[in-house]
Amino acid sequence: MTEKGLADVVAAQTRVSDIDGKLGKLWYVGYDIHDLAEYSTFEETVFLLHNSRLPTGEELEQYTERLVEERELEDFTKGLFPTFAEVSAPMSMLRTAVSAASAYDPDGWDHSAEGNERKALRLTSRIATMIATYHRIRSGEEPIPPDPKLPHAANFLAMLTGEEPDEEAARALDICLILHADHTMNASTFAARVVASTLSDMHSAITAAIAALKGPLHGGANERVMEMLLEIGEPEKAGEHVRKLLGGGERIMGFGHRVYKTEDPRATHLRRLSRELGELAGDTRWFEISERIEQAVMDEKGLYPNVDFYAASVYYYMGIPIDLFTTVFAASRVAGWTAHVREQLADNRLIRPESEYIGPRDQGYVPIEERR
Ligand code: COA
């Protein structure tokens, strides 16, 4: 009999990332997330996850160029966005857009390791363009073409808002993308690996991952956090709100984690970014409410904030619409998903666990006319 939710079950061996939940540590390929958040960039982190080492200066330049070249959507995918803008919620749009993009991918039928590497890079680059294109069209505005001079995070914000972001916002988003890029065997990564293990294809695996990320127990929590902050409205009301929710048996979104039993190391950076962006905006209200909630949840339940909690106010300060928060998570995690798919395929065996049957046995079949 396994633990419910496969807790503590090791589902794969990986070289991509590792967590120590007791110590609150996260590493990508052995590099501490604190160092990556301080010194790395999203582009370099993508290289690290996919090549299992840091690039040289020249390699990073070439890799960045490849990512830049892959930003534009092909006409077929672009043509779907007016419909998405009209009828699809953001995560549903992204799930369908990634699935649809497989139709005209230049490597569509190439399942070789090289083809998969190119598809991984293409998807990692284009998801940001998909989100921005969707948002511009639904807002009644022209999509902004990618700016090859800007790094990935700054270009993402520019395509979304129509303005080149200031340095602080661009670096803050860059750090967010680094922090969310991978996280061992989380539900969406597991979903991606299961699909890959059937020797399906890269786009199918990433489509499945997006579908898993969408749920409020996984990536969807960040949007719920911001809705809660807005509902609370003032720092003084935070404690009471938390006690009321917990008293009613509700979960506080952005708290608790299957693996971390102490502070999630990503939350440490996001808390700081929330404060800094709040100070920069001259409005620290959302940061202050968050801090009060954190204190109240700790007092009442002894739970720590997870990655989604402070990410909410950080994205809000950047001017990212709330219903796009989970898609921003996807724009980063695609780096890890695609790395895991490639790793799975490099040494594949079909993922096919057992189940424990707990239903009735030896039932006699009763003809329909004799059933009551
Ligand atoms: N608010 C209130 N109580 C919480 C909680 C939260 N956010 N997260 C966990 N708990 C409580 C549960 O009620 C349970 O208490 P009980 O034993 O008294 O019933 C206990 O902590 C263990 O919770 P459980 O659901 O078994 O943990 P899990 O490992 O299955 O779930 C999460 C992990 C992340 C799904 C869970 O913490 C959660 O639902 N968090 C809110 C959603 C969220 O922020 N998701 C983003 C994750 S990065």
Short mmCIF file of N, CA and C in Angstrom, two decimals, residues 129-242:
data_model
loop_
_atom_site.label_atom_id
_atom_site.label_comp_id
_atom_site.label_asym_id
_atom_site.label_seq_id
_atom_site.Cartn_x
_atom_site.Cartn_y
_atom_site.Cartn_z
N THR A 129 5.82 34.51 -25.83
CA THR A 129 5.17 35.22 -26.95
C THR A 129 3.69 34.86 -27.03
N MET A 130 3.38 33.60 -26.75
CA MET A 130 1.97 33.17 -26.78
C MET A 130 1.16 33.96 -25.74
N ILE A 131 1.69 34.04 -24.54
CA ILE A 131 0.97 34.73 -23.45
C ILE A 131 0.75 36.19 -23.82
N ALA A 132 1.82 36.84 -24.29
CA ALA A 132 1.72 38.26 -24.62
C ALA A 132 0.77 38.51 -25.79
N THR A 133 0.85 37.66 -26.81
CA THR A 133 -0.02 37.83 -27.99
C THR A 133 -1.49 37.71 -27.57
N TYR A 134 -1.76 36.71 -26.76
CA TYR A 134 -3.13 36.49 -26.27
C TYR A 134 -3.62 37.72 -25.50
N HIS A 135 -2.76 38.20 -24.60
CA HIS A 135 -3.18 39.32 -23.75
C HIS A 135 -3.42 40.59 -24.55
N ARG A 136 -2.53 40.86 -25.51
CA ARG A 136 -2.71 42.09 -26.31
C ARG A 136 -4.03 42.01 -27.09
N ILE A 137 -4.26 40.87 -27.71
CA ILE A 137 -5.47 40.76 -28.55
C ILE A 137 -6.73 40.85 -27.69
N ARG A 138 -6.74 40.20 -26.55
CA ARG A 138 -7.96 40.26 -25.72
C ARG A 138 -8.18 41.65 -25.14
N SER A 139 -7.08 42.44 -25.07
CA SER A 139 -7.21 43.82 -24.58
C SER A 139 -7.53 44.79 -25.71
N GLY A 140 -7.74 44.25 -26.91
CA GLY A 140 -8.06 45.10 -28.06
C GLY A 140 -6.85 45.85 -28.60
N GLU A 141 -5.65 45.31 -28.32
CA GLU A 141 -4.43 45.99 -28.78
C GLU A 141 -3.63 45.09 -29.73
N GLU A 142 -2.81 45.75 -30.53
CA GLU A 142 -1.96 45.01 -31.48
C GLU A 142 -0.89 44.24 -30.71
N PRO A 143 -0.61 42.98 -31.08
CA PRO A 143 0.52 42.29 -30.47
C PRO A 143 1.83 43.04 -30.76
N ILE A 144 2.74 43.01 -29.79
CA ILE A 144 4.05 43.67 -29.96
C ILE A 144 5.04 42.60 -30.42
N PRO A 145 5.71 42.81 -31.55
CA PRO A 145 6.69 41.79 -31.97
C PRO A 145 7.85 41.71 -30.98
N PRO A 146 8.44 40.52 -30.84
CA PRO A 146 9.59 40.38 -29.93
C PRO A 146 10.72 41.33 -30.31
N ASP A 147 11.41 41.84 -29.31
CA ASP A 147 12.55 42.74 -29.56
C ASP A 147 13.84 41.94 -29.36
N PRO A 148 14.55 41.66 -30.47
CA PRO A 148 15.75 40.80 -30.36
C PRO A 148 16.85 41.40 -29.48
N LYS A 149 16.76 42.71 -29.22
CA LYS A 149 17.83 43.32 -28.40
C LYS A 149 17.62 43.06 -26.91
N LEU A 150 16.38 42.69 -26.54
CA LEU A 150 16.10 42.53 -25.11
C LEU A 150 16.28 41.08 -24.64
N PRO A 151 16.76 40.92 -23.39
CA PRO A 151 16.81 39.57 -22.82
C PRO A 151 15.39 38.99 -22.68
N HIS A 152 15.31 37.70 -22.40
CA HIS A 152 14.01 37.01 -22.40
C HIS A 152 12.99 37.69 -21.47
N ALA A 153 13.37 37.94 -20.22
CA ALA A 153 12.41 38.49 -19.24
C ALA A 153 11.95 39.89 -19.65
N ALA A 154 12.90 40.75 -20.02
CA ALA A 154 12.56 42.13 -20.40
C ALA A 154 11.67 42.13 -21.64
N ASN A 155 12.00 41.26 -22.60
CA ASN A 155 11.20 41.17 -23.82
C ASN A 155 9.78 40.69 -23.52
N PHE A 156 9.66 39.76 -22.60
CA PHE A 156 8.34 39.24 -22.20
C PHE A 156 7.49 40.40 -21.66
N LEU A 157 8.06 41.19 -20.74
CA LEU A 157 7.31 42.32 -20.18
C LEU A 157 6.98 43.35 -21.25
N ALA A 158 7.94 43.60 -22.16
CA ALA A 158 7.71 44.59 -23.22
C ALA A 158 6.58 44.13 -24.15
N MET A 159 6.57 42.84 -24.49
CA MET A 159 5.51 42.32 -25.38
C MET A 159 4.15 42.38 -24.69
N LEU A 160 4.18 42.22 -23.38
CA LEU A 160 2.93 42.20 -22.61
C LEU A 160 2.35 43.60 -22.41
N THR A 161 3.22 44.53 -22.03
CA THR A 161 2.73 45.86 -21.63
C THR A 161 2.84 46.89 -22.75
N GLY A 162 3.65 46.62 -23.75
CA GLY A 162 3.84 47.60 -24.82
C GLY A 162 4.88 48.65 -24.47
N GLU A 163 5.49 48.51 -23.29
CA GLU A 163 6.55 49.46 -22.91
C GLU A 163 7.80 48.69 -22.49
N GLU A 164 8.95 49.25 -22.81
CA GLU A 164 10.17 48.60 -22.36
C GLU A 164 10.24 48.74 -20.84
N PRO A 165 10.39 47.64 -20.10
CA PRO A 165 10.33 47.73 -18.63
C PRO A 165 11.57 48.40 -18.06
N ASP A 166 11.43 48.96 -16.83
CA ASP A 166 12.64 49.50 -16.18
C ASP A 166 13.50 48.32 -15.73
N GLU A 167 14.75 48.66 -15.42
CA GLU A 167 15.74 47.62 -15.11
C GLU A 167 15.31 46.74 -13.94
N GLU A 168 14.71 47.37 -12.91
CA GLU A 168 14.34 46.62 -11.70
C GLU A 168 13.27 45.58 -12.00
N ALA A 169 12.24 45.99 -12.76
CA ALA A 169 11.15 45.05 -13.08
C ALA A 169 11.68 43.91 -13.95
N ALA A 170 12.53 44.26 -14.92
CA ALA A 170 13.06 43.24 -15.82
C ALA A 170 13.91 42.22 -15.05
N ARG A 171 14.75 42.72 -14.15
CA ARG A 171 15.58 41.79 -13.37
C ARG A 171 14.72 40.99 -12.40
N ALA A 172 13.69 41.62 -11.83
CA ALA A 172 12.80 40.89 -10.92
C ALA A 172 12.12 39.73 -11.65
N LEU A 173 11.65 39.98 -12.86
CA LEU A 173 11.00 38.89 -13.60
C LEU A 173 12.03 37.82 -13.97
N ASP A 174 13.22 38.27 -14.33
CA ASP A 174 14.29 37.32 -14.66
C ASP A 174 14.53 36.38 -13.47
N ILE A 175 14.57 36.95 -12.26
CA ILE A 175 14.79 36.13 -11.06
C ILE A 175 13.60 35.19 -10.85
N CYS A 176 12.38 35.70 -11.06
CA CYS A 176 11.19 34.83 -10.92
C CYS A 176 11.28 33.65 -11.88
N LEU A 177 11.71 33.91 -13.10
CA LEU A 177 11.81 32.84 -14.10
C LEU A 177 12.87 31.82 -13.69
N ILE A 178 13.98 32.30 -13.11
CA ILE A 178 15.02 31.38 -12.63
C ILE A 178 14.44 30.51 -11.50
N LEU A 179 13.74 31.16 -10.57
CA LEU A 179 13.25 30.45 -9.38
C LEU A 179 12.21 29.39 -9.69
N HIS A 180 11.42 29.61 -10.75
CA HIS A 180 10.33 28.67 -11.08
C HIS A 180 10.75 27.62 -12.12
N ALA A 181 11.99 27.65 -12.58
CA ALA A 181 12.34 26.88 -13.78
C ALA A 181 12.30 25.36 -13.59
N ASP A 182 12.59 24.88 -12.38
CA ASP A 182 12.47 23.44 -12.17
C ASP A 182 12.25 23.14 -10.71
N HIS A 183 11.67 21.99 -10.42
CA HIS A 183 11.41 21.65 -9.01
C HIS A 183 11.15 20.16 -8.86
N THR A 184 12.10 19.38 -9.19
CA THR A 184 12.09 17.91 -9.08
C THR A 184 10.76 17.31 -9.59
N MET A 185 10.21 16.34 -8.85
CA MET A 185 9.09 15.57 -9.42
C MET A 185 7.73 16.15 -9.03
N ASN A 186 7.56 17.45 -9.30
CA ASN A 186 6.26 18.08 -9.04
C ASN A 186 5.23 17.49 -10.02
N ALA A 187 3.95 17.78 -9.75
CA ALA A 187 2.88 17.10 -10.50
C ALA A 187 2.98 17.33 -12.02
N SER A 188 3.29 18.55 -12.44
CA SER A 188 3.32 18.81 -13.89
C SER A 188 4.53 18.15 -14.55
N THR A 189 5.65 18.14 -13.86
CA THR A 189 6.85 17.48 -14.41
C THR A 189 6.63 15.97 -14.50
N PHE A 190 5.98 15.43 -13.49
CA PHE A 190 5.66 14.00 -13.51
C PHE A 190 4.74 13.71 -14.70
N ALA A 191 3.73 14.56 -14.89
CA ALA A 191 2.80 14.37 -16.02
C ALA A 191 3.58 14.38 -17.34
N ALA A 192 4.51 15.33 -17.47
CA ALA A 192 5.31 15.42 -18.71
C ALA A 192 6.12 14.15 -18.91
N ARG A 193 6.72 13.64 -17.83
CA ARG A 193 7.56 12.45 -17.95
C ARG A 193 6.73 11.21 -18.28
N VAL A 194 5.53 11.12 -17.71
CA VAL A 194 4.66 9.98 -18.01
C VAL A 194 4.34 9.96 -19.51
N VAL A 195 3.97 11.13 -20.05
CA VAL A 195 3.62 11.20 -21.47
C VAL A 195 4.85 10.88 -22.32
N ALA A 196 5.99 11.45 -21.96
CA ALA A 196 7.22 11.19 -22.73
C ALA A 196 7.55 9.70 -22.71
N SER A 197 7.31 9.05 -21.58
CA SER A 197 7.71 7.63 -21.43
C SER A 197 6.93 6.70 -22.36
N THR A 198 5.81 7.17 -22.90
CA THR A 198 5.07 6.33 -23.85
C THR A 198 5.64 6.51 -25.27
N LEU A 199 6.70 7.31 -25.39
CA LEU A 199 7.29 7.69 -26.68
C LEU A 199 6.28 8.48 -27.53
N SER A 200 5.45 9.25 -26.84
CA SER A 200 4.62 10.25 -27.51
C SER A 200 5.58 11.35 -27.99
N ASP A 201 5.23 12.61 -27.95
CA ASP A 201 6.15 13.63 -28.47
C ASP A 201 6.26 14.81 -27.51
N MET A 202 7.25 15.66 -27.76
CA MET A 202 7.57 16.79 -26.87
C MET A 202 6.35 17.69 -26.64
N HIS A 203 5.64 18.07 -27.70
CA HIS A 203 4.49 18.97 -27.53
C HIS A 203 3.39 18.33 -26.69
N SER A 204 3.18 17.02 -26.88
CA SER A 204 2.16 16.33 -26.08
C SER A 204 2.54 16.34 -24.61
N ALA A 205 3.82 16.11 -24.33
CA ALA A 205 4.28 16.07 -22.94
C ALA A 205 4.11 17.45 -22.28
N ILE A 206 4.43 18.51 -23.02
CA ILE A 206 4.33 19.86 -22.44
C ILE A 206 2.86 20.28 -22.32
N THR A 207 2.04 19.83 -23.24
CA THR A 207 0.60 20.10 -23.14
C THR A 207 0.05 19.47 -21.85
N ALA A 208 0.45 18.23 -21.58
CA ALA A 208 0.00 17.54 -20.35
C ALA A 208 0.51 18.28 -19.12
N ALA A 209 1.74 18.75 -19.18
CA ALA A 209 2.32 19.46 -18.03
C ALA A 209 1.53 20.74 -17.75
N ILE A 210 1.17 21.46 -18.80
CA ILE A 210 0.40 22.70 -18.62
C ILE A 210 -0.97 22.38 -18.00
N ALA A 211 -1.56 21.28 -18.46
CA ALA A 211 -2.85 20.87 -17.91
C ALA A 211 -2.74 20.59 -16.41
N ALA A 212 -1.63 19.99 -16.00
CA ALA A 212 -1.45 19.68 -14.57
C ALA A 212 -1.14 20.94 -13.76
N LEU A 213 -0.37 21.85 -14.37
CA LEU A 213 0.01 23.07 -13.64
C LEU A 213 -1.21 23.96 -13.36
N LYS A 214 -2.21 23.86 -14.22
CA LYS A 214 -3.39 24.73 -14.17
C LYS A 214 -4.14 24.66 -12.83
N GLY A 215 -4.11 23.51 -12.17
CA GLY A 215 -4.93 23.31 -10.97
C GLY A 215 -4.51 24.16 -9.79
N PRO A 216 -5.47 24.54 -8.93
CA PRO A 216 -5.16 25.42 -7.79
C PRO A 216 -4.26 24.78 -6.73
N LEU A 217 -4.12 23.46 -6.72
CA LEU A 217 -3.19 22.87 -5.76
C LEU A 217 -1.76 22.91 -6.29
N HIS A 218 -1.59 23.31 -7.55
CA HIS A 218 -0.23 23.39 -8.12
C HIS A 218 0.00 24.84 -8.54
N GLY A 219 0.07 25.13 -9.83
CA GLY A 219 0.43 26.48 -10.26
C GLY A 219 -0.67 27.51 -10.08
N GLY A 220 -1.91 27.03 -10.02
CA GLY A 220 -3.03 27.97 -9.95
C GLY A 220 -3.11 28.73 -8.63
N ALA A 221 -2.27 28.35 -7.64
CA ALA A 221 -2.38 28.98 -6.31
C ALA A 221 -2.01 30.46 -6.33
N ASN A 222 -1.07 30.86 -7.21
CA ASN A 222 -0.61 32.26 -7.17
C ASN A 222 -1.73 33.26 -7.48
N GLU A 223 -2.63 32.86 -8.37
CA GLU A 223 -3.75 33.78 -8.70
C GLU A 223 -4.69 33.89 -7.51
N ARG A 224 -4.93 32.78 -6.84
CA ARG A 224 -5.82 32.79 -5.67
C ARG A 224 -5.22 33.65 -4.55
N VAL A 225 -3.90 33.62 -4.44
CA VAL A 225 -3.24 34.43 -3.41
C VAL A 225 -3.53 35.91 -3.65
N MET A 226 -3.38 36.35 -4.90
CA MET A 226 -3.59 37.78 -5.17
C MET A 226 -5.04 38.18 -4.94
N GLU A 227 -5.96 37.28 -5.30
CA GLU A 227 -7.38 37.57 -5.05
C GLU A 227 -7.61 37.75 -3.55
N MET A 228 -6.91 36.93 -2.75
CA MET A 228 -7.05 37.04 -1.29
C MET A 228 -6.48 38.37 -0.79
N LEU A 229 -5.32 38.77 -1.32
CA LEU A 229 -4.71 40.04 -0.89
C LEU A 229 -5.65 41.20 -1.20
N LEU A 230 -6.24 41.17 -2.38
CA LEU A 230 -7.15 42.26 -2.78
C LEU A 230 -8.39 42.26 -1.89
N GLU A 231 -8.87 41.07 -1.57
CA GLU A 231 -10.07 40.98 -0.73
C GLU A 231 -9.77 41.53 0.67
N ILE A 232 -8.59 41.23 1.19
CA ILE A 232 -8.23 41.72 2.53
C ILE A 232 -8.06 43.24 2.50
N GLY A 233 -7.34 43.74 1.51
CA GLY A 233 -7.29 45.18 1.26
C GLY A 233 -6.40 46.01 2.18
N GLU A 234 -6.34 45.68 3.48
CA GLU A 234 -5.52 46.46 4.43
C GLU A 234 -4.75 45.52 5.35
N PRO A 235 -3.50 45.87 5.65
CA PRO A 235 -2.68 44.98 6.50
C PRO A 235 -3.36 44.64 7.82
N GLU A 236 -4.07 45.58 8.42
CA GLU A 236 -4.70 45.35 9.74
C GLU A 236 -5.74 44.23 9.70
N LYS A 237 -6.28 43.98 8.51
CA LYS A 237 -7.36 42.99 8.44
C LYS A 237 -6.86 41.57 8.14
N ALA A 238 -5.55 41.45 7.92
CA ALA A 238 -5.01 40.17 7.44
C ALA A 238 -5.18 39.04 8.45
N GLY A 239 -4.81 39.32 9.72
CA GLY A 239 -4.85 38.27 10.74
C GLY A 239 -6.25 37.71 10.91
N GLU A 240 -7.21 38.62 11.00
CA GLU A 240 -8.60 38.21 11.21
C GLU A 240 -9.09 37.35 10.02
N HIS A 241 -8.71 37.78 8.81
CA HIS A 241 -9.12 37.06 7.61
C HIS A 241 -8.58 35.62 7.62
N VAL A 242 -7.32 35.51 7.97
CA VAL A 242 -6.69 34.18 8.01
C VAL A 242 -7.39 33.29 9.03
#
